[in-house]
C-alpha positions as MATLAB code, in Angstrom:
seq = 'MRSAAKSWISALLKGRWLRCGSGQRSRVVTIRPQRSHKVALETRALSKRYGGRAVVDEVSICVEPGEVVGLLGPNGAGKTTTFHSIVGFAAPDGGRILLNDADITGLPMYRRAQMGIGYLPQETSIFRKLSVADNIRAVLEAQGLNKARISARQRQLLTELDLLERADQRADTLSGGETRRVEIARALACEPHYMLLDEPFAGIDPRTVEDIQKIIAELRNRGLGVLITDHNVRETLEIAARAYILVDGKILTAGTAEELIANEQVRRIYLGERFS';
ca = [
       0.000    0.000    0.000;
       1.201    3.456   -0.861;
       2.191    5.510    2.182;
      -0.077    8.303    3.354;
       2.813   10.768    3.124;
       3.499   10.028   -0.560;
      -0.201   10.021   -1.383;
      -0.716   13.413    0.251;
       2.159   15.062   -1.635;
       1.010   13.433   -4.891;
      -2.483   14.781   -4.272;
      -1.145   18.318   -3.876;
       0.804   18.030   -7.129;
      -2.194   16.501   -8.889;
      -4.273   19.419   -7.716;
      -1.758   21.758   -9.287;
      -1.987   20.138  -12.721;
      -5.766   19.906  -12.644;
      -6.011   23.564  -11.704;
      -3.236   24.907  -13.903;
      -3.279   22.639  -16.935;
      -5.317   25.132  -18.926;
      -2.752   27.851  -18.291;
      -4.992   29.641  -15.846;
      -3.674   30.659  -12.458;
      -4.860   28.374   -9.683;
      -6.472   29.486   -6.479;
      -7.267   27.909   -3.148;
     -10.953   27.103   -2.946;
     -12.554   27.952    0.389;
     -16.017   26.888    1.449;
     -17.809   29.930    2.823;
     -20.654   28.767    5.054;
     -23.868   30.680    5.496;
     -24.146   32.399    8.856;
     -26.481   29.698   10.140;
     -24.003   26.962    9.303;
     -21.484   25.523   11.712;
     -17.858   26.476   11.100;
     -15.948   23.319   11.976;
     -14.302   20.164   10.692;
     -16.416   17.200   11.748;
     -16.943   13.501   11.342;
     -20.394   12.103   11.973;
     -20.774    8.382   12.662;
     -17.626    7.697   10.623;
     -17.022    3.987   10.029;
     -14.318    1.951    8.300;
     -13.934   -1.815    8.068;
     -10.955   -3.938    7.069;
     -11.423   -7.660    6.543;
     -14.817   -7.598    8.199;
     -13.460   -5.863   11.316;
     -14.717   -2.413   12.316;
     -11.503   -0.406   12.688;
     -13.461    2.847   13.042;
     -16.966    2.416   14.431;
     -19.338    5.406   14.200;
     -16.765    7.953   15.318;
     -18.055   11.519   15.680;
     -15.533   14.264   16.425;
     -15.459   18.032   15.939;
     -12.669   20.601   15.664;
     -13.483   24.299   15.573;
     -11.257   27.179   14.438;
      -8.758   28.330   17.046;
      -8.719   25.178   19.154;
      -6.406   22.194   19.600;
      -8.130   18.838   20.000;
      -6.533   15.481   20.773;
      -7.537   12.091   19.391;
      -5.931    9.601   21.768;
      -6.061    5.887   22.390;
      -4.106    2.620   22.511;
      -2.349    1.082   19.509;
      -4.859   -0.190   16.984;
      -7.659    2.010   18.309;
      -8.367    3.488   14.868;
      -6.743    6.911   15.242;
      -4.669    6.869   12.062;
      -7.512    5.332   10.053;
      -9.746    8.173   11.223;
      -7.108   10.661   10.063;
      -6.759    8.886    6.711;
     -10.509    9.057    6.204;
     -10.643   12.780    6.968;
      -7.845   13.711    4.554;
      -9.148   11.350    1.857;
      -6.519    8.615    1.861;
      -9.107    5.999    2.891;
     -12.761    6.000    1.838;
     -15.076    5.413    4.818;
     -17.700    2.693    4.658;
     -20.217    4.806    6.527;
     -20.802    8.217    8.030;
     -19.899   11.668    6.788;
     -17.049   14.167    6.879;
     -18.134   17.799    7.012;
     -16.187   20.993    6.458;
     -18.222   24.000    7.529;
     -21.372   21.908    7.123;
     -20.458   20.971    3.536;
     -20.201   17.216    2.930;
     -16.698   16.433    1.627;
     -16.855   12.662    2.171;
     -16.583   11.839   -1.530;
     -14.024   14.464   -2.506;
     -10.438   13.549   -3.490;
      -7.470   14.565   -1.366;
      -6.369   17.467   -3.509;
      -9.814   19.084   -3.261;
      -9.769   18.762    0.515;
      -6.343   20.404    0.580;
      -7.651   23.235   -1.603;
     -10.552   23.719    0.776;
      -8.275   24.135    3.769;
      -7.375   20.741    5.250;
      -3.672   20.389    6.022;
      -2.010   17.114    7.005;
       1.252   16.162    8.685;
       1.678   12.403    8.105;
       3.264   10.099   10.641;
       5.801    8.991    8.023;
       8.536   11.383    6.924;
       7.246   13.205    3.868;
      10.113   15.512    2.876;
      12.093   15.230   -0.354;
      15.345   13.974    1.114;
      17.664   15.058   -1.715;
      16.295   18.598   -1.899;
      17.334   21.492    0.298;
      15.073   22.790    3.046;
      14.176   25.834    0.938;
      13.400   23.737   -2.138;
      11.198   21.409   -0.088;
       9.022   24.373    0.818;
       9.211   25.863   -2.669;
       7.972   22.616   -4.250;
       4.700   22.843   -2.338;
       4.341   26.582   -2.965;
       4.784   26.016   -6.699;
       1.967   23.468   -6.548;
      -0.317   26.311   -5.449;
       0.212   28.120   -8.750;
       1.619   31.282   -7.148;
       3.773   33.756   -9.060;
       7.535   33.827   -8.447;
       7.473   36.899   -6.221;
       4.772   35.438   -3.997;
       6.581   32.093   -3.817;
       9.834   33.758   -2.710;
       8.050   35.884   -0.113;
       6.082   32.964    1.345;
       9.157   30.731    1.312;
      11.179   33.222    3.349;
       8.244   33.825    5.694;
       7.877   30.105    6.412;
      11.625   29.607    6.825;
      11.657   32.456    9.344;
       8.547   31.393   11.255;
       9.744   27.796   11.609;
      13.300   28.868   12.563;
      14.761   27.264    9.436;
      16.437   30.246    7.792;
      19.937   29.069    8.739;
      19.120   25.625    7.322;
      17.625   26.897    4.050;
      20.394   25.515    1.807;
      20.967   22.327    3.792;
      19.928   18.995    2.274;
      16.897   17.519    3.975;
      18.532   14.142    4.576;
      21.105   15.779    6.885;
      18.546   17.307    9.270;
      17.827   16.229   12.825;
      14.451   14.756   13.726;
      13.201   18.061   15.103;
      14.393   20.027   12.074;
      12.698   17.535    9.776;
       9.438   17.999   11.701;
       9.670   21.765   11.295;
      10.210   21.423    7.540;
       7.164   19.159    7.313;
       5.055   21.669    9.240;
       6.314   24.504    7.021;
       5.289   22.553    3.922;
       1.857   21.869    5.373;
       1.435   25.577    6.162;
       2.461   26.458    2.606;
      -1.031   25.383    1.541;
      -2.524   27.958    3.951;
      -4.866   25.476    5.659;
      -7.733   26.320    7.987;
      -7.415   22.986    9.802;
      -4.299   20.923   10.498;
      -4.219   17.201   11.222;
      -0.991   16.232   12.979;
      -0.275   12.495   13.086;
       2.401   11.757   15.728;
       4.074   15.213   15.614;
       6.126   14.430   18.754;
       7.467   11.066   17.550;
      11.227   10.621   17.274;
      12.244   13.998   18.684;
      13.964   15.018   21.924;
      12.135   16.706   24.845;
      13.454   20.167   24.023;
      12.207   19.881   20.446;
       8.842   18.643   21.731;
       8.516   21.977   23.529;
       9.359   23.809   20.296;
       6.674   21.891   18.391;
       4.173   22.596   21.174;
       4.891   26.316   20.795;
       4.365   26.079   17.033;
       1.031   24.323   17.562;
      -0.003   26.992   20.073;
       0.838   29.664   17.503;
      -1.311   27.884   14.893;
      -4.177   27.918   17.386;
      -3.633   31.607   18.101;
      -3.859   32.321   14.372;
      -7.280   30.721   14.310;
      -6.421   27.321   12.854;
      -8.217   24.253   14.130;
      -5.693   21.537   15.041;
      -6.385   17.825   15.506;
      -3.534   15.794   17.026;
      -3.005   12.117   17.558;
       0.165   11.071   19.365;
       1.414    8.375   21.729;
       2.986   11.109   23.852;
      -0.197   11.591   25.856;
       1.102   14.053   28.424;
       2.571   16.377   25.788;
      -0.652   16.276   23.771;
      -2.895   16.973   26.763;
      -0.701   19.930   27.739;
      -1.721   21.828   24.600;
      -5.150   20.364   23.778;
      -8.268   22.146   25.014;
      -9.980   18.768   25.029;
      -9.464   15.268   23.698;
     -11.382   12.234   22.505;
     -10.393    8.782   23.765;
     -10.710    6.136   21.064;
     -10.746    2.448   22.075;
     -11.398   -0.454   19.680;
     -12.653    1.936   17.031;
     -15.217    3.640   19.278;
     -15.189    6.932   21.167;
     -14.987    5.946   24.831;
     -15.335    9.490   26.169;
     -14.170   13.062   25.622;
     -13.227   15.959   27.851;
     -10.526   18.290   29.106;
      -7.205   16.946   30.343;
      -8.389   17.254   33.940;
     -11.628   15.414   33.205;
      -9.890   12.581   31.374;
      -7.217   12.110   34.038;
      -9.923   11.949   36.715;
     -11.974    9.425   34.728;
     -11.512    5.974   36.307;
     -12.429    4.145   33.111;
      -9.903    6.120   31.068;
      -7.198    5.458   33.660;
      -7.992    1.747   33.771;
      -8.169    1.192   30.013;
      -5.662    3.699   28.671;
      -3.722    6.085   30.913;
      -2.818    3.766   33.767;
      -3.511    4.271   37.453;
      -0.283    6.192   38.107;
      -0.824    8.782   35.396;
      -1.085   12.311   36.787;
];
């Protein structure tokens, strides 16, 4: 099976050719809801089966602009499959995915990216033989921007992600934390309204975890909705306003960090009795 990381990048490039093949300048398509509509990224009774087994079983979650939400649970709970369904890598067998009340369940990945869904895959997604700057430029070029705008956005992202001194460095020589920052910069190059971060704290040292937490907090402060799944529970709960606990494909419960830590069932099944 093709990796989610490669599929996501291919979808962005495909979107470029479909939008620009006629020679017309592309543009990001944004769904503008009516005032009565809900502004959020949601799944409603989302379901996915593999080999007759319900990996995701009627999962309903919601992320609003300007908030960080966690999707947590044991290995095999269905977290990554839920992410794959939202970004379009896996087609759900049931339920709906809504962006500002518009049903996007049947749309391809590149359309979801155009509409404002950003994705940081668990697998490394950078072009290893390209420089840091060219990694970011490749995604900006896929947006159909003019050269001046590409250069300006590239420098802005390099500065914001503290990568300016690494701009000419080959991606395969970066540390784990630097690689993460490049991946986040590339995701932000699409100017998303919502970001899905799959294991953003994996494979990086504690100091870099703090740096990534600060970046996520800044995304929230800018008004982006952020959905995180990560095995580093404590680090995720530190920055999430609330979190869903997913067990065996079902939502067990949801709440703030304090509510989840105090929940005896959550401690017994997932966190452990000594978690505090």
